[in-house]
Coordinates of C-alpha atoms in Angstrom, one line a residue:
Chain A
M22 CA 125.6 91.4 141.2
T23 CA 126.0 87.6 141.5
P24 CA 128.6 85.8 139.3
T25 CA 125.9 84.3 137.1
T26 CA 124.8 87.7 135.9
T27 CA 128.0 88.3 134.1
R28 CA 128.3 84.8 132.5
P29 CA 128.6 85.5 128.7
G30 CA 125.6 84.2 126.8
G31 CA 123.7 83.6 130.1
R32 CA 120.1 84.7 130.5
S33 CA 121.1 87.7 132.6
A34 CA 123.5 88.9 129.9
R35 CA 120.8 88.5 127.2
V36 CA 118.3 90.4 129.3
G37 CA 120.9 93.2 129.9
A38 CA 121.6 93.5 126.2
A39 CA 117.9 93.6 125.3
V40 CA 117.2 96.2 128.0
H41 CA 120.1 98.4 126.8
Q42 CA 119.0 98.1 123.2
A43 CA 115.4 99.0 124.3
V44 CA 116.7 102.2 126.0
L45 CA 118.7 103.2 122.9
D46 CA 115.7 102.5 120.6
L47 CA 113.3 104.6 122.7
L48 CA 115.8 107.4 123.0
A49 CA 116.5 107.5 119.3
E50 CA 112.7 107.6 118.6
G51 CA 112.6 110.8 120.8
G52 CA 110.1 109.5 123.2
A53 CA 110.1 109.4 127.0
V54 CA 112.0 106.6 128.6
T55 CA 110.2 104.9 131.5
I56 CA 110.8 101.5 133.0
P57 CA 107.5 100.0 131.9
Q58 CA 108.2 101.1 128.3
V59 CA 111.7 99.7 128.4
A60 CA 110.5 96.4 129.8
A61 CA 107.7 96.2 127.2
R62 CA 110.2 96.9 124.3
A63 CA 112.8 94.5 125.7
G64 CA 110.1 91.8 126.3
V65 CA 111.0 91.3 129.9
N66 CA 109.0 91.7 133.1
P67 CA 109.0 95.3 134.5
T68 CA 109.7 93.9 138.0
S69 CA 113.0 92.4 136.8
V70 CA 114.0 95.8 135.4
Y71 CA 113.1 97.6 138.6
R72 CA 114.9 95.0 140.7
R73 CA 118.1 95.1 138.6
W74 CA 118.4 98.8 137.7
G75 CA 116.1 100.6 140.3
C76 CA 115.4 103.8 138.3
V77 CA 115.7 105.3 134.9
R78 CA 118.8 107.3 135.8
D79 CA 120.7 104.2 136.9
L80 CA 119.5 102.4 133.8
L81 CA 120.8 105.3 131.6
T82 CA 124.1 105.1 133.4
D83 CA 124.4 101.4 132.9
T84 CA 123.5 101.7 129.2
A85 CA 126.1 104.5 128.7
L86 CA 128.8 102.3 130.4
A87 CA 127.8 99.3 128.1
R88 CA 127.7 101.4 124.9
F89 CA 130.5 103.8 125.3
G90 CA 132.9 101.5 127.0
T91 CA 133.1 99.0 124.2
T92 CA 132.2 100.5 120.7
A93 CA 135.5 102.1 119.8
A94 CA 138.5 99.7 119.9
V95 CA 141.9 101.5 120.5
P96 CA 143.7 101.7 117.2
D97 CA 147.3 100.6 116.8
T98 CA 148.7 102.3 113.7
G99 CA 152.3 102.6 115.0
S100 CA 152.2 106.4 115.5
L101 CA 150.5 108.9 117.9
R102 CA 149.1 110.9 114.9
G103 CA 147.8 107.8 113.2
D104 CA 146.2 106.4 116.4
L105 CA 144.5 109.8 117.2
H106 CA 143.4 110.1 113.7
A107 CA 141.7 106.7 113.6
W108 CA 140.2 107.1 117.0
A109 CA 138.9 110.6 116.4
T110 CA 137.3 109.4 113.1
A111 CA 135.4 106.7 114.9
L112 CA 134.4 109.2 117.6
V113 CA 133.0 111.6 115.2
A114 CA 131.1 108.9 113.4
E115 CA 129.7 107.6 116.6
A116 CA 128.6 111.0 117.9
A117 CA 126.6 111.4 114.7
R118 CA 124.7 108.1 115.0
P119 CA 121.1 108.7 116.3
E120 CA 121.3 106.1 119.1
E121 CA 124.6 107.3 120.5
L122 CA 123.7 111.0 120.1
A123 CA 120.4 110.5 121.9
L124 CA 122.2 108.6 124.7
L125 CA 124.7 111.5 125.1
R126 CA 121.8 114.0 125.2
A127 CA 119.9 112.0 127.7
A128 CA 123.0 111.6 129.9
V129 CA 123.6 115.3 129.9
A130 CA 119.9 116.0 130.7
A131 CA 120.0 113.5 133.6
G132 CA 122.5 115.7 135.3
P133 CA 124.9 114.8 138.1
A134 CA 124.5 111.9 140.5
D135 CA 122.1 112.6 143.4
V136 CA 123.6 114.4 146.4
G137 CA 124.6 111.7 148.8
A138 CA 125.5 109.1 146.2
P139 CA 128.5 107.0 147.2
E140 CA 132.0 108.4 146.5
G141 CA 133.0 107.5 143.0
F142 CA 129.4 106.7 142.0
A143 CA 129.1 107.2 138.3
S144 CA 126.5 109.5 136.8
A145 CA 125.2 108.8 133.3
G146 CA 127.5 111.7 132.2
T147 CA 130.7 110.4 133.7
A148 CA 129.7 106.9 132.4
C149 CA 129.7 108.3 128.8
L150 CA 133.3 109.6 129.3
A151 CA 134.8 106.7 131.3
G152 CA 135.5 104.5 128.2
R153 CA 136.8 107.5 126.2
S154 CA 139.2 108.4 129.0
E155 CA 140.5 104.8 129.2
Q156 CA 141.0 104.7 125.5
A157 CA 142.8 108.1 125.4
E158 CA 145.0 106.8 128.2
A159 CA 145.9 103.7 126.2
I160 CA 146.8 105.7 123.1
V161 CA 149.0 108.1 125.1
A162 CA 150.7 105.3 126.9
A163 CA 151.5 103.4 123.7
A164 CA 153.0 106.6 122.2
L165 CA 155.1 107.2 125.3
A166 CA 156.2 103.5 125.2
R167 CA 157.4 104.0 121.6
G168 CA 159.4 107.0 122.7
E169 CA 157.1 109.6 121.1
D170 CA 156.3 112.9 122.6
A171 CA 152.6 112.8 123.7
P172 CA 149.9 115.1 125.2
S173 CA 148.3 114.2 128.5
T174 CA 145.1 112.2 128.6
T175 CA 143.3 115.2 129.9
R176 CA 144.5 117.2 127.0
V177 CA 143.1 114.6 124.6
L178 CA 139.8 114.8 126.4
D179 CA 139.8 118.6 126.5
H180 CA 140.9 119.3 122.9
L181 CA 139.7 116.3 120.9
V182 CA 136.7 114.7 122.7
A183 CA 135.2 118.0 123.9
P184 CA 135.1 119.8 120.5
V185 CA 133.6 116.7 118.9
Y186 CA 130.9 116.3 121.6
L187 CA 130.2 120.1 121.7
R188 CA 129.6 120.2 118.0
A189 CA 127.3 117.1 118.1
L190 CA 125.4 118.1 121.2
F191 CA 124.7 121.7 120.4
G192 CA 124.0 121.0 116.8
L193 CA 126.7 123.2 115.3
P194 CA 127.1 122.8 111.5
A195 CA 130.0 120.4 111.3
P196 CA 132.7 120.4 108.6
S197 CA 133.4 117.1 106.9
V198 CA 134.7 114.4 109.2
D199 CA 138.1 114.4 107.5
V200 CA 138.6 118.2 107.9
L201 CA 137.4 118.2 111.5
V202 CA 139.6 115.2 112.6
E203 CA 142.6 116.5 110.7
L204 CA 142.4 119.9 112.4
L205 CA 141.7 118.6 115.9
V206 CA 144.5 116.0 115.7
E207 CA 147.0 118.4 114.2
R208 CA 146.3 120.9 117.0
L209 CA 147.2 118.3 119.5
V210 CA 150.5 117.2 117.9
V211 CA 151.7 120.4 116.2
P212 CA 152.5 123.7 117.8
P213 CA 149.7 126.3 117.2
A214 CA 152.1 128.8 115.7
A215 CA 152.9 126.4 112.8
L216 CA 149.1 126.0 112.1
R217 CA 148.2 129.7 112.0
A218 CA 149.2 130.3 108.5
A219 CA 147.9 127.0 107.2
P220 CA 145.1 127.0 104.6
G221 CA 141.8 125.3 105.2
D222 CA 141.2 126.6 108.7
L223 CA 137.6 126.2 109.8
D224 CA 136.7 129.8 109.7
Chain B
M30 CA 107.4 140.9 116.4
T31 CA 106.1 144.5 116.3
P32 CA 108.3 147.5 117.3
T33 CA 106.6 147.9 120.6
T34 CA 107.6 144.4 121.8
T35 CA 111.3 145.5 121.9
R36 CA 110.7 148.9 123.6
P37 CA 112.9 148.8 126.7
G38 CA 110.8 148.9 129.8
G39 CA 107.6 148.3 127.9
R40 CA 105.0 145.8 129.0
S41 CA 106.1 143.3 126.4
A42 CA 109.8 143.5 127.6
R43 CA 108.7 143.0 131.2
V44 CA 106.6 140.0 130.2
G45 CA 109.6 138.6 128.3
A46 CA 111.9 139.0 131.2
A47 CA 109.4 137.4 133.6
V48 CA 108.9 134.5 131.3
H49 CA 112.6 133.9 130.8
Q50 CA 113.2 134.0 134.5
A51 CA 110.3 131.6 135.1
V52 CA 111.9 129.1 132.7
L53 CA 115.3 129.4 134.4
D54 CA 113.7 128.9 137.9
L55 CA 111.7 125.9 136.8
L56 CA 114.8 124.3 135.1
A57 CA 117.0 125.0 138.2
E58 CA 114.4 123.3 140.4
G59 CA 114.7 120.2 138.2
G60 CA 111.0 120.0 137.3
A61 CA 109.4 119.7 133.9
V62 CA 109.0 122.9 132.0
T63 CA 105.5 123.3 130.4
I64 CA 103.9 126.5 129.1
P65 CA 101.1 126.5 131.8
Q66 CA 103.7 126.2 134.5
V67 CA 105.9 128.9 133.0
A68 CA 102.9 131.2 132.7
A69 CA 101.8 130.6 136.3
R70 CA 105.2 131.2 137.6
A71 CA 105.6 134.4 135.5
G72 CA 102.1 135.6 136.5
V73 CA 101.0 136.0 132.9
N74 CA 98.2 134.5 130.9
P75 CA 99.1 131.1 129.3
T76 CA 97.5 132.3 126.0
S77 CA 100.0 135.1 125.8
V78 CA 102.9 132.7 126.2
Y79 CA 101.4 130.3 123.6
R80 CA 100.9 133.2 121.2
R81 CA 104.4 134.7 121.6
W82 CA 106.5 131.5 121.9
G83 CA 104.4 128.7 120.4
C84 CA 106.0 125.8 122.1
V85 CA 108.5 124.9 124.9
R86 CA 111.3 124.3 122.5
D87 CA 111.1 127.8 121.0
L88 CA 110.7 129.3 124.5
L89 CA 113.9 127.5 125.5
T90 CA 115.7 128.8 122.5
D91 CA 114.5 132.4 123.2
T92 CA 115.6 132.1 126.9
A93 CA 119.0 130.8 125.8
L94 CA 119.5 133.7 123.4
A95 CA 118.4 136.2 126.1
R96 CA 120.6 134.7 128.8
F97 CA 123.8 133.6 127.0
G98 CA 123.9 136.6 124.6
T99 CA 124.2 139.2 127.3
T100 CA 125.6 137.9 130.6
A101 CA 129.3 137.9 129.7
A102 CA 130.7 141.3 128.6
V103 CA 133.8 141.1 126.4
P104 CA 136.8 142.1 128.6
D105 CA 139.3 144.7 127.4
T106 CA 142.6 144.1 129.3
G107 CA 144.9 145.2 126.6
S108 CA 146.2 141.7 125.7
L109 CA 144.9 138.5 124.1
R110 CA 146.0 136.4 127.1
G111 CA 144.4 138.8 129.6
D112 CA 141.1 139.0 127.6
L113 CA 140.9 135.2 127.3
H114 CA 141.7 134.8 130.9
A115 CA 139.0 137.1 132.1
W116 CA 136.5 135.8 129.6
A117 CA 137.2 132.1 130.5
T118 CA 136.9 132.8 134.2
A119 CA 133.4 134.3 133.7
L120 CA 132.5 131.4 131.5
V121 CA 133.5 128.8 134.0
A122 CA 131.6 130.6 136.8
E123 CA 128.6 130.9 134.6
A124 CA 128.6 127.2 133.6
A125 CA 128.7 126.3 137.3
R126 CA 125.6 128.4 138.3
P127 CA 122.4 126.2 138.7
E128 CA 120.2 128.3 136.3
E129 CA 122.7 128.5 133.5
L130 CA 123.8 124.8 133.8
A131 CA 120.2 123.7 133.8
L132 CA 119.5 125.8 130.7
L133 CA 122.5 124.3 128.9
R134 CA 121.3 120.8 129.9
A135 CA 117.8 121.5 128.6
A136 CA 119.1 123.0 125.4
V137 CA 121.2 119.8 124.7
A138 CA 118.3 117.6 125.6
A139 CA 115.9 119.5 123.3
G140 CA 118.1 118.5 120.3
P141 CA 118.4 120.0 116.9
A142 CA 115.7 122.2 115.3
D143 CA 112.9 120.3 113.6
V144 CA 113.4 119.0 110.2
G145 CA 111.9 121.6 107.8
A146 CA 112.8 124.5 110.1
P147 CA 113.8 127.6 108.0
E148 CA 117.4 127.9 107.0
G149 CA 119.4 129.5 109.7
F150 CA 116.7 128.8 112.3
A151 CA 118.3 128.6 115.7
S152 CA 117.9 125.6 117.9
A153 CA 118.2 126.0 121.7
G154 CA 121.7 124.5 121.4
T155 CA 123.0 126.9 118.7
A156 CA 121.3 129.8 120.7
C157 CA 123.5 128.9 123.7
L158 CA 126.6 129.3 121.6
A159 CA 125.7 132.3 119.4
G160 CA 126.7 134.8 122.1
R161 CA 129.9 132.9 122.9
S162 CA 130.9 132.9 119.3
E163 CA 130.3 136.6 118.9
Q164 CA 132.3 137.3 122.1
A165 CA 135.2 135.1 121.0
E166 CA 135.2 136.9 117.6
A167 CA 135.4 140.3 119.3
I168 CA 138.3 139.2 121.5
V169 CA 140.2 137.8 118.5
A170 CA 139.5 140.9 116.4
A171 CA 140.8 143.2 119.1
A172 CA 144.0 141.1 119.4
L173 CA 144.6 141.2 115.6
A174 CA 143.9 145.0 115.6
R175 CA 146.6 145.4 118.3
G176 CA 149.0 143.5 116.0
E177 CA 149.0 140.3 118.2
D178 CA 149.1 136.8 116.9
A179 CA 145.7 135.3 117.6
P180 CA 143.9 131.9 117.2
S181 CA 140.8 131.7 115.1
T182 CA 137.3 132.1 116.7
T183 CA 136.7 128.5 115.9
R184 CA 139.8 127.5 117.8
V185 CA 138.6 129.4 120.8
L186 CA 135.3 127.7 120.7
D187 CA 136.8 124.2 120.2
H188 CA 139.6 124.5 122.8
L189 CA 138.3 126.9 125.5
V190 CA 134.5 126.8 125.4
A191 CA 134.2 123.1 124.5
P192 CA 136.3 121.8 127.4
V193 CA 134.6 124.1 129.9
Y194 CA 131.1 123.0 128.8
L195 CA 132.1 119.3 128.5
R196 CA 133.3 119.3 132.1
A197 CA 130.2 121.1 133.3
L198 CA 127.6 119.1 131.3
F199 CA 129.1 115.6 131.9
G200 CA 129.8 116.4 135.6
L201 CA 133.5 115.7 135.5
P202 CA 135.4 116.6 138.7
A203 CA 136.8 120.1 137.9
P204 CA 140.1 121.5 139.1
S205 CA 139.9 125.0 140.6
V206 CA 138.8 127.7 138.3
D207 CA 142.2 129.3 138.3
V208 CA 144.0 126.1 137.3
L209 CA 141.5 125.2 134.6
V210 CA 141.4 128.7 133.0
E211 CA 145.2 129.0 133.2
L212 CA 145.8 125.7 131.4
L213 CA 143.1 126.2 128.7
V214 CA 144.2 129.8 128.0
E215 CA 147.9 128.9 127.9
R216 CA 147.2 126.0 125.5
L217 CA 145.7 128.5 123.1
V218 CA 148.5 131.0 123.3
V219 CA 151.6 128.9 123.9
P220 CA 152.9 126.0 121.7
P221 CA 152.1 122.6 123.3
A222 CA 155.8 121.6 123.3
A223 CA 156.5 124.4 125.7
L224 CA 153.8 123.2 128.1
R225 CA 154.7 119.5 128.2
A226 CA 157.3 119.8 130.8
A227 CA 155.4 122.4 132.8
P228 CA 154.4 121.4 136.3
G229 CA 150.8 121.5 137.4
D230 CA 149.2 119.7 134.5
L231 CA 145.8 118.4 135.1
D232 CA 146.7 114.7 135.3

């Protein structure tokens, strides 16, 4: 990628944004995503899309990086519980939006990177989680800097992101956002024994 | 479905098993799954497949119910920790096998049941989790019957099944099965505070 391709507001950035949006639109409509269709929807030349992204799988990965790396800002409420609560609420809302849910489904369907891909090469799946992982790390780091006790980043991914995504991807009937977020956050910050007798459990 | 279709060892049961296996084979090979291809692979008439399953989505759902409802027997080790450990180990192994992983990916890609489907109609996604949910419920019920303290079934799904599936579906680099299972099970049965200082955390 040459320096000009990342210049904000440049033609290359505009093409990138249009192509990402075309991918999201096509996915949300439930149709097949092919490079000619993406190019037609974005109003760009198919050759440009082939040259820049190569194949549909790499285009999905790039779209996932662009979308999931930037949509959820890290909250700063002054406490771990408050930060996790705000972040999880945004996460649940995002995973319920047709475009984002379709992108998550497509990334899962695309599977792992090809055998022989360079070390550290992102698949569409890992691209979906890269931004989440960075955000969780920032929230945990802020809590530790304030002197709070905090779970590891991995624990936040395993016990907050994973349940939200499992419910969205497998189409489980979800409780209200408030109930779901409250329970998942409390389970990360409060010992399980203290929760067992609590009313309002999910089952 | 007439009574004869469920007679063990009957022709209909043999056709069902052959068709399910054909779906799994085609998915694991990474190709598209169509009813003519499934019929050819299973050695049955495409008309029979159309008549019994109707469409690829319903065939996926039925395959998921058949595969994920039966492969993992509920362990009986005499303790909640032992049962969860054995069950989670089988779950991690299963989610790593090409056929099962491909079926999970296809179920996620298929999305929710059509709008207007009958109340309680299973999608391929909910079919994947139905057996897991029943098994978790049996493990929890056995623990409570022994007088043990136990998490809810929902908590087992959220905090044991969800992390295992998230890692498998999004292609995260997984730690060894033993380490992963140990940590996920301990987090369900031990208060987080007791774990924080423990060595061998995942990050």
